[in-house]
Short mmCIF file of C-alpha atoms in Angstrom, two decimals:
data_model
loop_
_atom_site.label_atom_id
_atom_site.label_comp_id
_atom_site.label_asym_id
_atom_site.label_seq_id
_atom_site.Cartn_x
_atom_site.Cartn_y
_atom_site.Cartn_z
CA MET A 1117 -201.39 -34.26 34.40
CA THR A 1118 -201.33 -34.83 38.15
CA GLU A 1119 -198.64 -33.56 40.52
CA LYS A 1120 -197.65 -37.16 41.25
CA THR A 1121 -197.10 -37.82 37.54
CA THR A 1122 -194.93 -34.74 37.08
CA ARG A 1123 -192.74 -35.71 40.02
CA ARG A 1124 -191.75 -39.06 38.52
CA PRO A 1125 -189.47 -37.70 35.76
CA VAL A 1126 -187.86 -35.35 38.28
CA ARG A 1127 -187.13 -38.22 40.69
CA ARG A 1128 -185.85 -40.38 37.82
CA THR A 1129 -183.54 -37.60 36.64
CA GLY A 1130 -182.24 -37.05 40.16
CA ARG A 1131 -181.58 -40.76 40.54
CA ARG A 1132 -179.64 -40.86 37.28
CA ILE A 1133 -177.55 -37.83 38.24
CA GLY A 1134 -176.78 -39.51 41.56
CA LEU A 1135 -175.70 -42.68 39.77
CA LEU A 1136 -173.44 -40.68 37.43
CA LEU A 1137 -171.81 -39.01 40.44
CA ALA A 1138 -171.34 -42.43 42.06
CA GLY A 1139 -169.77 -43.68 38.83
CA ALA A 1140 -167.40 -40.70 38.81
CA LEU A 1141 -166.34 -41.44 42.40
CA LEU A 1142 -165.82 -45.09 41.54
CA LEU A 1143 -163.62 -44.08 38.61
CA LEU A 1144 -161.54 -41.77 40.82
CA LEU A 1145 -161.08 -44.63 43.30
CA ALA A 1146 -159.99 -47.00 40.51
CA MET A 1147 -157.46 -44.43 39.27
CA LEU A 1148 -156.06 -43.96 42.78
CA LEU A 1149 -155.73 -47.73 43.24
CA SER A 1150 -153.92 -47.92 39.90
CA LEU A 1151 -151.40 -45.35 41.16
CA MET A 1152 -150.92 -47.05 44.54
CA ILE A 1153 -150.93 -50.81 44.00
CA GLY A 1154 -148.38 -52.98 42.27
CA SER A 1155 -145.21 -54.90 42.97
CA ARG A 1156 -144.24 -51.81 45.02
CA SER A 1157 -147.12 -50.61 47.21
CA ILE A 1158 -147.35 -46.86 47.74
CA GLY A 1159 -149.62 -45.13 50.23
CA PRO A 1160 -152.34 -42.74 49.04
CA ALA A 1161 -150.62 -39.70 50.57
CA GLU A 1162 -147.31 -40.54 48.89
CA ALA A 1163 -149.02 -41.24 45.57
CA MET A 1164 -150.88 -37.93 45.60
CA ASP A 1165 -147.76 -36.04 46.69
CA ALA A 1166 -145.74 -37.57 43.85
CA LEU A 1167 -148.52 -36.78 41.42
CA LEU A 1168 -148.98 -33.16 42.48
CA HIS A 1169 -145.51 -32.11 43.61
CA GLY A 1170 -143.10 -34.53 41.98
CA GLY A 1171 -140.03 -35.44 43.96
CA ALA A 1172 -136.83 -37.41 43.60
CA THR A 1173 -137.73 -40.50 45.64
CA ASP A 1174 -138.14 -43.99 44.22
CA ASP A 1175 -141.87 -43.88 44.99
CA ALA A 1176 -142.26 -40.63 43.09
CA TYR A 1177 -140.44 -42.09 40.08
CA VAL A 1178 -142.66 -45.20 40.07
CA VAL A 1179 -145.84 -43.12 40.24
CA ARG A 1180 -144.94 -40.47 37.67
CA SER A 1181 -142.95 -42.50 35.16
CA LEU A 1182 -144.68 -45.88 35.28
CA ARG A 1183 -148.12 -45.77 36.84
CA VAL A 1184 -149.43 -42.41 35.61
CA PRO A 1185 -148.97 -43.32 31.91
CA ARG A 1186 -150.44 -46.77 32.57
CA THR A 1187 -153.46 -45.26 34.33
CA VAL A 1188 -154.01 -42.68 31.59
CA ILE A 1189 -153.88 -45.37 28.91
CA GLY A 1190 -156.34 -47.48 30.92
CA LEU A 1191 -158.66 -44.49 31.21
CA MET A 1192 -158.55 -43.79 27.46
CA VAL A 1193 -158.93 -47.44 26.45
CA GLY A 1194 -161.83 -47.99 28.85
CA ILE A 1195 -163.74 -44.95 27.56
CA ALA A 1196 -163.12 -45.92 23.95
CA LEU A 1197 -164.19 -49.56 24.31
CA ALA A 1198 -167.29 -48.78 26.38
CA LEU A 1199 -168.59 -46.10 24.01
CA ALA A 1200 -167.75 -48.17 20.92
CA GLY A 1201 -169.73 -51.08 22.35
CA ALA A 1202 -172.71 -48.87 23.20
CA VAL A 1203 -172.74 -47.38 19.69
CA MET A 1204 -172.39 -50.79 18.01
CA GLN A 1205 -175.29 -52.19 20.03
CA GLY A 1206 -177.32 -49.12 19.10
CA ILE A 1207 -176.75 -49.07 15.34
CA THR A 1208 -177.11 -52.85 14.93
CA ARG A 1209 -179.90 -53.26 17.51
CA ASN A 1210 -177.99 -56.33 18.62
CA PRO A 1211 -177.50 -56.80 22.40
CA ILE A 1212 -174.41 -58.97 21.90
CA ALA A 1213 -172.68 -56.57 19.51
CA GLU A 1214 -169.24 -55.44 20.61
CA PRO A 1215 -166.36 -53.44 19.08
CA GLY A 1216 -164.99 -56.45 17.20
CA ILE A 1217 -168.23 -57.11 15.34
CA LEU A 1218 -167.08 -55.18 12.26
CA GLY A 1219 -163.73 -56.95 12.11
CA ILE A 1220 -162.08 -53.89 13.63
CA SER A 1221 -159.99 -55.76 16.20
CA GLN A 1222 -158.83 -58.34 13.68
CA GLY A 1223 -157.99 -55.56 11.22
CA ALA A 1224 -155.79 -53.95 13.86
CA SER A 1225 -154.17 -57.32 14.56
CA LEU A 1226 -153.37 -57.75 10.87
CA GLY A 1227 -151.88 -54.25 10.80
CA VAL A 1228 -149.57 -55.08 13.70
CA VAL A 1229 -148.55 -58.42 12.19
CA CYS A 1230 -147.73 -56.76 8.87
CA SER A 1231 -145.76 -54.02 10.62
CA ILE A 1232 -143.57 -56.66 12.31
CA ALA A 1233 -143.22 -58.97 9.32
CA PHE A 1234 -142.83 -56.48 6.46
CA ALA A 1235 -141.98 -53.04 7.90
CA GLY A 1236 -139.48 -54.02 10.57
CA VAL A 1237 -141.42 -52.34 13.40
CA HIS A 1238 -140.60 -53.69 16.86
CA THR A 1239 -141.91 -51.08 19.33
CA LEU A 1240 -145.29 -50.37 20.92
CA THR A 1241 -145.30 -46.82 19.61
CA GLY A 1242 -144.56 -48.14 16.13
CA TYR A 1243 -147.49 -50.55 16.29
CA VAL A 1244 -150.06 -47.80 16.96
CA GLY A 1245 -150.21 -46.33 13.45
CA PHE A 1246 -150.33 -49.72 11.74
CA ALA A 1247 -152.98 -51.03 14.13
CA PHE A 1248 -155.17 -48.00 13.57
CA ALA A 1249 -154.78 -48.22 9.80
CA GLY A 1250 -155.68 -51.92 9.83
CA ALA A 1251 -158.77 -51.26 11.94
CA ALA A 1252 -159.94 -48.48 9.60
CA VAL A 1253 -159.45 -50.52 6.42
CA ALA A 1254 -161.32 -53.50 7.90
CA ALA A 1255 -164.27 -51.36 8.98
CA VAL A 1256 -164.54 -49.64 5.60
CA ALA A 1257 -164.41 -52.99 3.78
CA VAL A 1258 -167.16 -54.43 6.00
CA TYR A 1259 -169.41 -51.44 5.44
CA LEU A 1260 -168.88 -51.54 1.67
CA PHE A 1261 -169.77 -55.23 1.59
CA ALA A 1262 -172.81 -54.77 3.82
CA GLY A 1263 -173.99 -51.69 1.93
CA SER A 1264 -174.00 -53.36 -1.47
CA GLY A 1265 -177.22 -54.84 -2.76
CA ARG A 1266 -180.80 -54.22 -1.75
CA GLY A 1267 -181.63 -52.51 1.53
CA GLY A 1268 -178.19 -51.07 2.20
CA ALA A 1269 -176.22 -51.75 5.36
CA THR A 1270 -178.92 -53.29 7.55
CA PRO A 1271 -178.06 -54.56 11.07
CA VAL A 1272 -178.14 -58.20 9.92
CA LYS A 1273 -175.94 -57.54 6.89
CA LEU A 1274 -173.45 -55.60 9.02
CA ALA A 1275 -173.21 -58.49 11.48
CA LEU A 1276 -172.79 -61.10 8.73
CA ALA A 1277 -170.21 -59.03 6.85
CA GLY A 1278 -168.34 -58.44 10.09
CA ALA A 1279 -168.29 -62.15 10.91
CA ALA A 1280 -166.97 -62.98 7.44
CA MET A 1281 -164.30 -60.27 7.67
CA ASN A 1282 -163.24 -61.51 11.11
CA ALA A 1283 -162.74 -65.02 9.77
CA LEU A 1284 -160.78 -63.80 6.75
CA LEU A 1285 -158.49 -61.51 8.74
CA ALA A 1286 -157.91 -64.14 11.44
CA ALA A 1287 -156.80 -66.57 8.72
CA LEU A 1288 -154.39 -63.99 7.28
CA VAL A 1289 -152.93 -63.23 10.71
CA SER A 1290 -152.46 -66.93 11.45
CA GLY A 1291 -150.90 -67.54 8.03
CA ILE A 1292 -148.31 -64.80 8.48
CA MET A 1293 -147.41 -65.90 12.02
CA ILE A 1294 -147.07 -69.57 11.12
CA THR A 1295 -144.56 -68.80 8.39
CA ASN A 1296 -142.50 -66.43 10.54
CA GLY A 1297 -141.52 -67.49 14.05
CA ARG A 1298 -140.12 -64.06 14.94
CA VAL A 1299 -143.46 -62.42 14.17
CA LEU A 1300 -145.22 -64.95 16.40
CA ASP A 1301 -142.88 -64.25 19.30
CA GLU A 1302 -143.42 -60.48 19.13
CA PHE A 1303 -147.09 -60.48 18.25
CA ARG A 1304 -148.24 -62.75 21.09
CA PHE A 1305 -147.22 -60.15 23.68
CA TRP A 1306 -149.37 -57.51 21.97
CA GLN A 1307 -152.28 -59.83 21.21
CA VAL A 1308 -153.00 -60.76 24.83
CA GLY A 1309 -154.13 -57.20 25.58
CA SER A 1310 -152.27 -55.13 28.17
CA ILE A 1311 -151.77 -51.53 29.32
CA SER A 1312 -148.41 -52.34 30.91
CA GLY A 1313 -145.31 -50.71 29.46
CA ARG A 1314 -147.22 -48.03 27.56
CA GLY A 1315 -145.51 -44.69 27.92
CA PRO A 1316 -146.83 -41.13 27.51
CA GLU A 1317 -145.87 -41.18 23.84
CA VAL A 1318 -148.60 -43.77 23.18
CA ALA A 1319 -151.19 -41.53 24.84
CA ALA A 1320 -149.92 -38.61 22.78
CA GLN A 1321 -150.44 -40.63 19.59
CA ILE A 1322 -154.01 -41.69 20.27
CA TRP A 1323 -155.65 -38.76 22.08
CA PRO A 1324 -156.57 -36.82 18.88
CA PHE A 1325 -158.38 -39.87 17.52
CA LEU A 1326 -160.11 -40.41 20.86
CA LEU A 1327 -161.36 -36.81 20.74
CA VAL A 1328 -162.73 -37.31 17.22
CA GLY A 1329 -164.48 -40.50 18.30
CA LEU A 1330 -166.02 -38.79 21.33
CA LEU A 1331 -167.36 -35.95 19.17
CA LEU A 1332 -168.93 -38.40 16.71
CA VAL A 1333 -170.58 -40.33 19.55
CA ALA A 1334 -171.90 -37.12 21.12
CA VAL A 1335 -173.49 -36.14 17.81
CA MET A 1336 -175.09 -39.60 17.54
CA ALA A 1337 -176.77 -39.72 20.98
CA ARG A 1338 -180.31 -38.74 19.95
CA SER A 1339 -180.08 -40.62 16.68
CA LEU A 1340 -179.30 -43.84 18.56
CA ASP A 1341 -182.53 -43.43 20.53
CA ALA A 1342 -184.43 -43.08 17.25
CA LEU A 1343 -182.74 -46.15 15.76
CA ALA A 1344 -183.83 -48.20 18.77
CA LEU A 1345 -187.43 -47.68 17.63
CA GLY A 1346 -186.71 -49.28 14.24
CA ASP A 1347 -185.74 -47.94 10.84
CA ASP A 1348 -189.28 -46.96 9.82
CA ALA A 1349 -189.88 -45.06 13.05
CA ALA A 1350 -186.51 -43.32 12.76
CA LYS A 1351 -187.33 -42.25 9.20
CA GLY A 1352 -190.72 -41.02 10.37
CA LEU A 1353 -188.97 -38.84 12.94
CA GLY A 1354 -186.94 -37.23 10.16
CA HIS A 1355 -183.64 -39.09 10.57
CA ASN A 1356 -181.47 -40.27 7.69
CA VAL A 1357 -180.99 -43.89 8.77
CA ALA A 1358 -178.17 -44.66 6.32
CA LEU A 1359 -176.21 -41.57 7.36
CA MET A 1360 -176.81 -42.38 11.03
CA ARG A 1361 -175.35 -45.85 10.59
CA ILE A 1362 -172.36 -44.52 8.68
CA LEU A 1363 -171.59 -41.96 11.39
CA GLY A 1364 -172.15 -44.51 14.14
CA ALA A 1365 -169.92 -47.09 12.47
CA LEU A 1366 -167.28 -44.41 11.90
CA GLY A 1367 -167.35 -43.35 15.55
CA ALA A 1368 -167.16 -46.97 16.75
CA THR A 1369 -164.31 -47.66 14.32
CA VAL A 1370 -162.27 -44.68 15.51
CA LEU A 1371 -162.81 -45.54 19.18
CA THR A 1372 -162.04 -49.22 18.73
CA GLY A 1373 -158.98 -48.36 16.68
CA VAL A 1374 -157.79 -46.14 19.54
CA ALA A 1375 -158.23 -48.88 22.13
CA VAL A 1376 -156.78 -51.75 20.13
CA ALA A 1377 -153.85 -49.71 18.85
CA ALA A 1378 -152.92 -48.65 22.39
CA ALA A 1379 -153.50 -51.85 24.35
CA GLY A 1380 -154.18 -54.73 21.99
CA PRO A 1381 -157.49 -56.58 21.62
CA ILE A 1382 -158.99 -56.44 25.12
CA VAL A 1383 -162.20 -58.47 25.12
CA PHE A 1384 -165.40 -58.18 27.13
CA ALA A 1385 -165.32 -54.50 28.15
CA GLY A 1386 -167.07 -53.27 25.01
CA LEU A 1387 -169.77 -55.94 25.39
CA ALA A 1388 -170.39 -55.78 29.13
CA VAL A 1389 -170.15 -52.10 30.04
CA PRO A 1390 -173.14 -50.91 27.94
CA HIS A 1391 -175.31 -53.58 29.60
CA MET A 1392 -174.17 -52.50 33.05
CA ALA A 1393 -174.81 -48.84 32.23
CA ARG A 1394 -178.22 -49.67 30.76
CA ALA A 1395 -179.20 -51.55 33.91
CA LEU A 1396 -178.36 -48.48 36.00
CA VAL A 1397 -179.65 -45.49 34.02
CA GLY A 1398 -181.96 -46.97 31.38
CA THR A 1399 -181.85 -46.99 27.59
CA ALA A 1400 -181.81 -43.24 26.81
CA HIS A 1401 -178.39 -42.63 25.28
CA ARG A 1402 -177.97 -39.16 26.80
CA TRP A 1403 -177.63 -41.02 30.12
CA LEU A 1404 -176.31 -44.36 28.86
CA LEU A 1405 -173.24 -42.97 27.07
CA PRO A 1406 -171.89 -40.90 30.02
CA MET A 1407 -172.41 -43.81 32.41
CA ALA A 1408 -170.64 -46.19 30.01
CA ALA A 1409 -167.74 -43.71 29.73
CA LEU A 1410 -167.40 -43.76 33.53
CA LEU A 1411 -167.71 -47.52 33.99
CA GLY A 1412 -165.48 -48.50 31.06
CA PRO A 1413 -162.19 -47.34 32.62
CA VAL A 1414 -163.19 -48.95 35.93
CA LEU A 1415 -163.53 -52.30 34.15
CA ILE A 1416 -160.03 -51.84 32.74
CA LEU A 1417 -158.18 -50.35 35.72
CA VAL A 1418 -159.55 -52.58 38.49
CA PRO A 1419 -158.75 -55.89 36.71
CA ASP A 1420 -155.34 -54.44 35.82
CA VAL A 1421 -154.66 -53.73 39.50
CA VAL A 1422 -155.80 -57.22 40.49
CA GLY A 1423 -153.58 -58.72 37.79
CA ARG A 1424 -150.54 -56.94 39.25
CA VAL A 1425 -150.86 -58.58 42.68
CA LEU A 1426 -152.41 -61.96 41.86
CA PHE A 1427 -149.16 -63.85 41.16
CA PRO A 1428 -146.30 -61.58 42.26
CA PRO A 1429 -143.78 -60.69 40.97
CA SER A 1430 -145.38 -61.65 37.62
CA GLU A 1431 -148.41 -59.81 36.22
CA VAL A 1432 -151.55 -61.17 34.59
CA PRO A 1433 -152.41 -58.97 31.57
CA VAL A 1434 -155.59 -56.96 31.78
CA GLY A 1435 -156.98 -58.71 28.68
CA VAL A 1436 -157.04 -61.96 30.66
CA MET A 1437 -158.32 -60.40 33.87
CA THR A 1438 -161.27 -58.60 32.26
CA ALA A 1439 -162.64 -61.93 31.08
CA LEU A 1440 -161.96 -63.78 34.34
CA LEU A 1441 -163.52 -61.11 36.56
CA GLY A 1442 -166.13 -59.75 34.21
CA VAL A 1443 -167.97 -62.76 32.82
CA PRO A 1444 -169.62 -63.82 36.11
CA PHE A 1445 -170.63 -60.22 36.77
CA LEU A 1446 -172.16 -59.88 33.31
CA VAL A 1447 -174.12 -63.10 33.78
CA ALA A 1448 -175.54 -61.72 37.03
CA ILE A 1449 -176.42 -58.41 35.36
CA VAL A 1450 -178.11 -60.08 32.38
CA ARG A 1451 -180.30 -62.12 34.75
CA ARG A 1452 -181.69 -58.95 36.28
CA LYS A 1453 -185.11 -57.85 35.11
CA ALA A 1454 -183.77 -54.37 34.43
CA VAL A 1455 -181.59 -55.65 31.62
CA ALA A 1456 -184.25 -57.98 30.31
CA ALA A 1457 -186.69 -55.07 30.15
CA ALA A 1458 -184.15 -52.88 28.38
#
């Protein structure tokens, strides 16, 4: 092996580390903007002072009581959606897979609708448990359906079972809302997808599940690289393909449940972020997953900030803004040869 050949992996590793550091700086900038910008603009010095030292001014109250919880929720939701999307694309070997492919988002929606219609729940903190339970039940049902019959839960069977479950759950949600106007009025504010109005109690409810999801994804990193080579190659490398898919689906379910329970069904982030990360650092999941975890919150927080100032004093929910701002960017990324080669 020549000296020139040995230098290439070193340069590639250095480039990837540099990109991860750039992603971390971009995330810090997005978090600072989230603390500063809104219907009441606050300077960076004032925002940092309120964050670090508190205070009794109106600016300090806005930062600590309103924008810090909103930023933390955006951070958690962005990480969860990005990693769930990367895992789903890995275990299904489907480049257009996203967190809703297993019916998880629709399951959470059904859980929230049922909590309003039948349990008398009318608060965001009350929705979280029902949304998470609905997401978990939907994912388990999809995997049981896909795993029955010959061949087990193959990528194609998972996608087909997920599509069928999505259709069924969407019909149930629509049926309940049509017959109950009060449910429709309450549910539509959750369904649009937003991190506004979420207090620290929501973050306290979801962080243990986020931690579990992160641990499952970390365990799956090398296995996802093996799955990318195909089932036969993964088996030849000594991996239990069925167990890998179960753990991957479980991790994606937990992470998606976290995001949807906290903020509603925010589209696009789970689909786009893994492609963006892959274009920057390549397909190896030990680099892809950290980069996705850095870019995911950016794709939540920046559109959220833009939505606050686009039509003042009203706000455009982040679920709308992610689609409006993200789709053109994803189209540009997909056209790049780096993504095509991935």
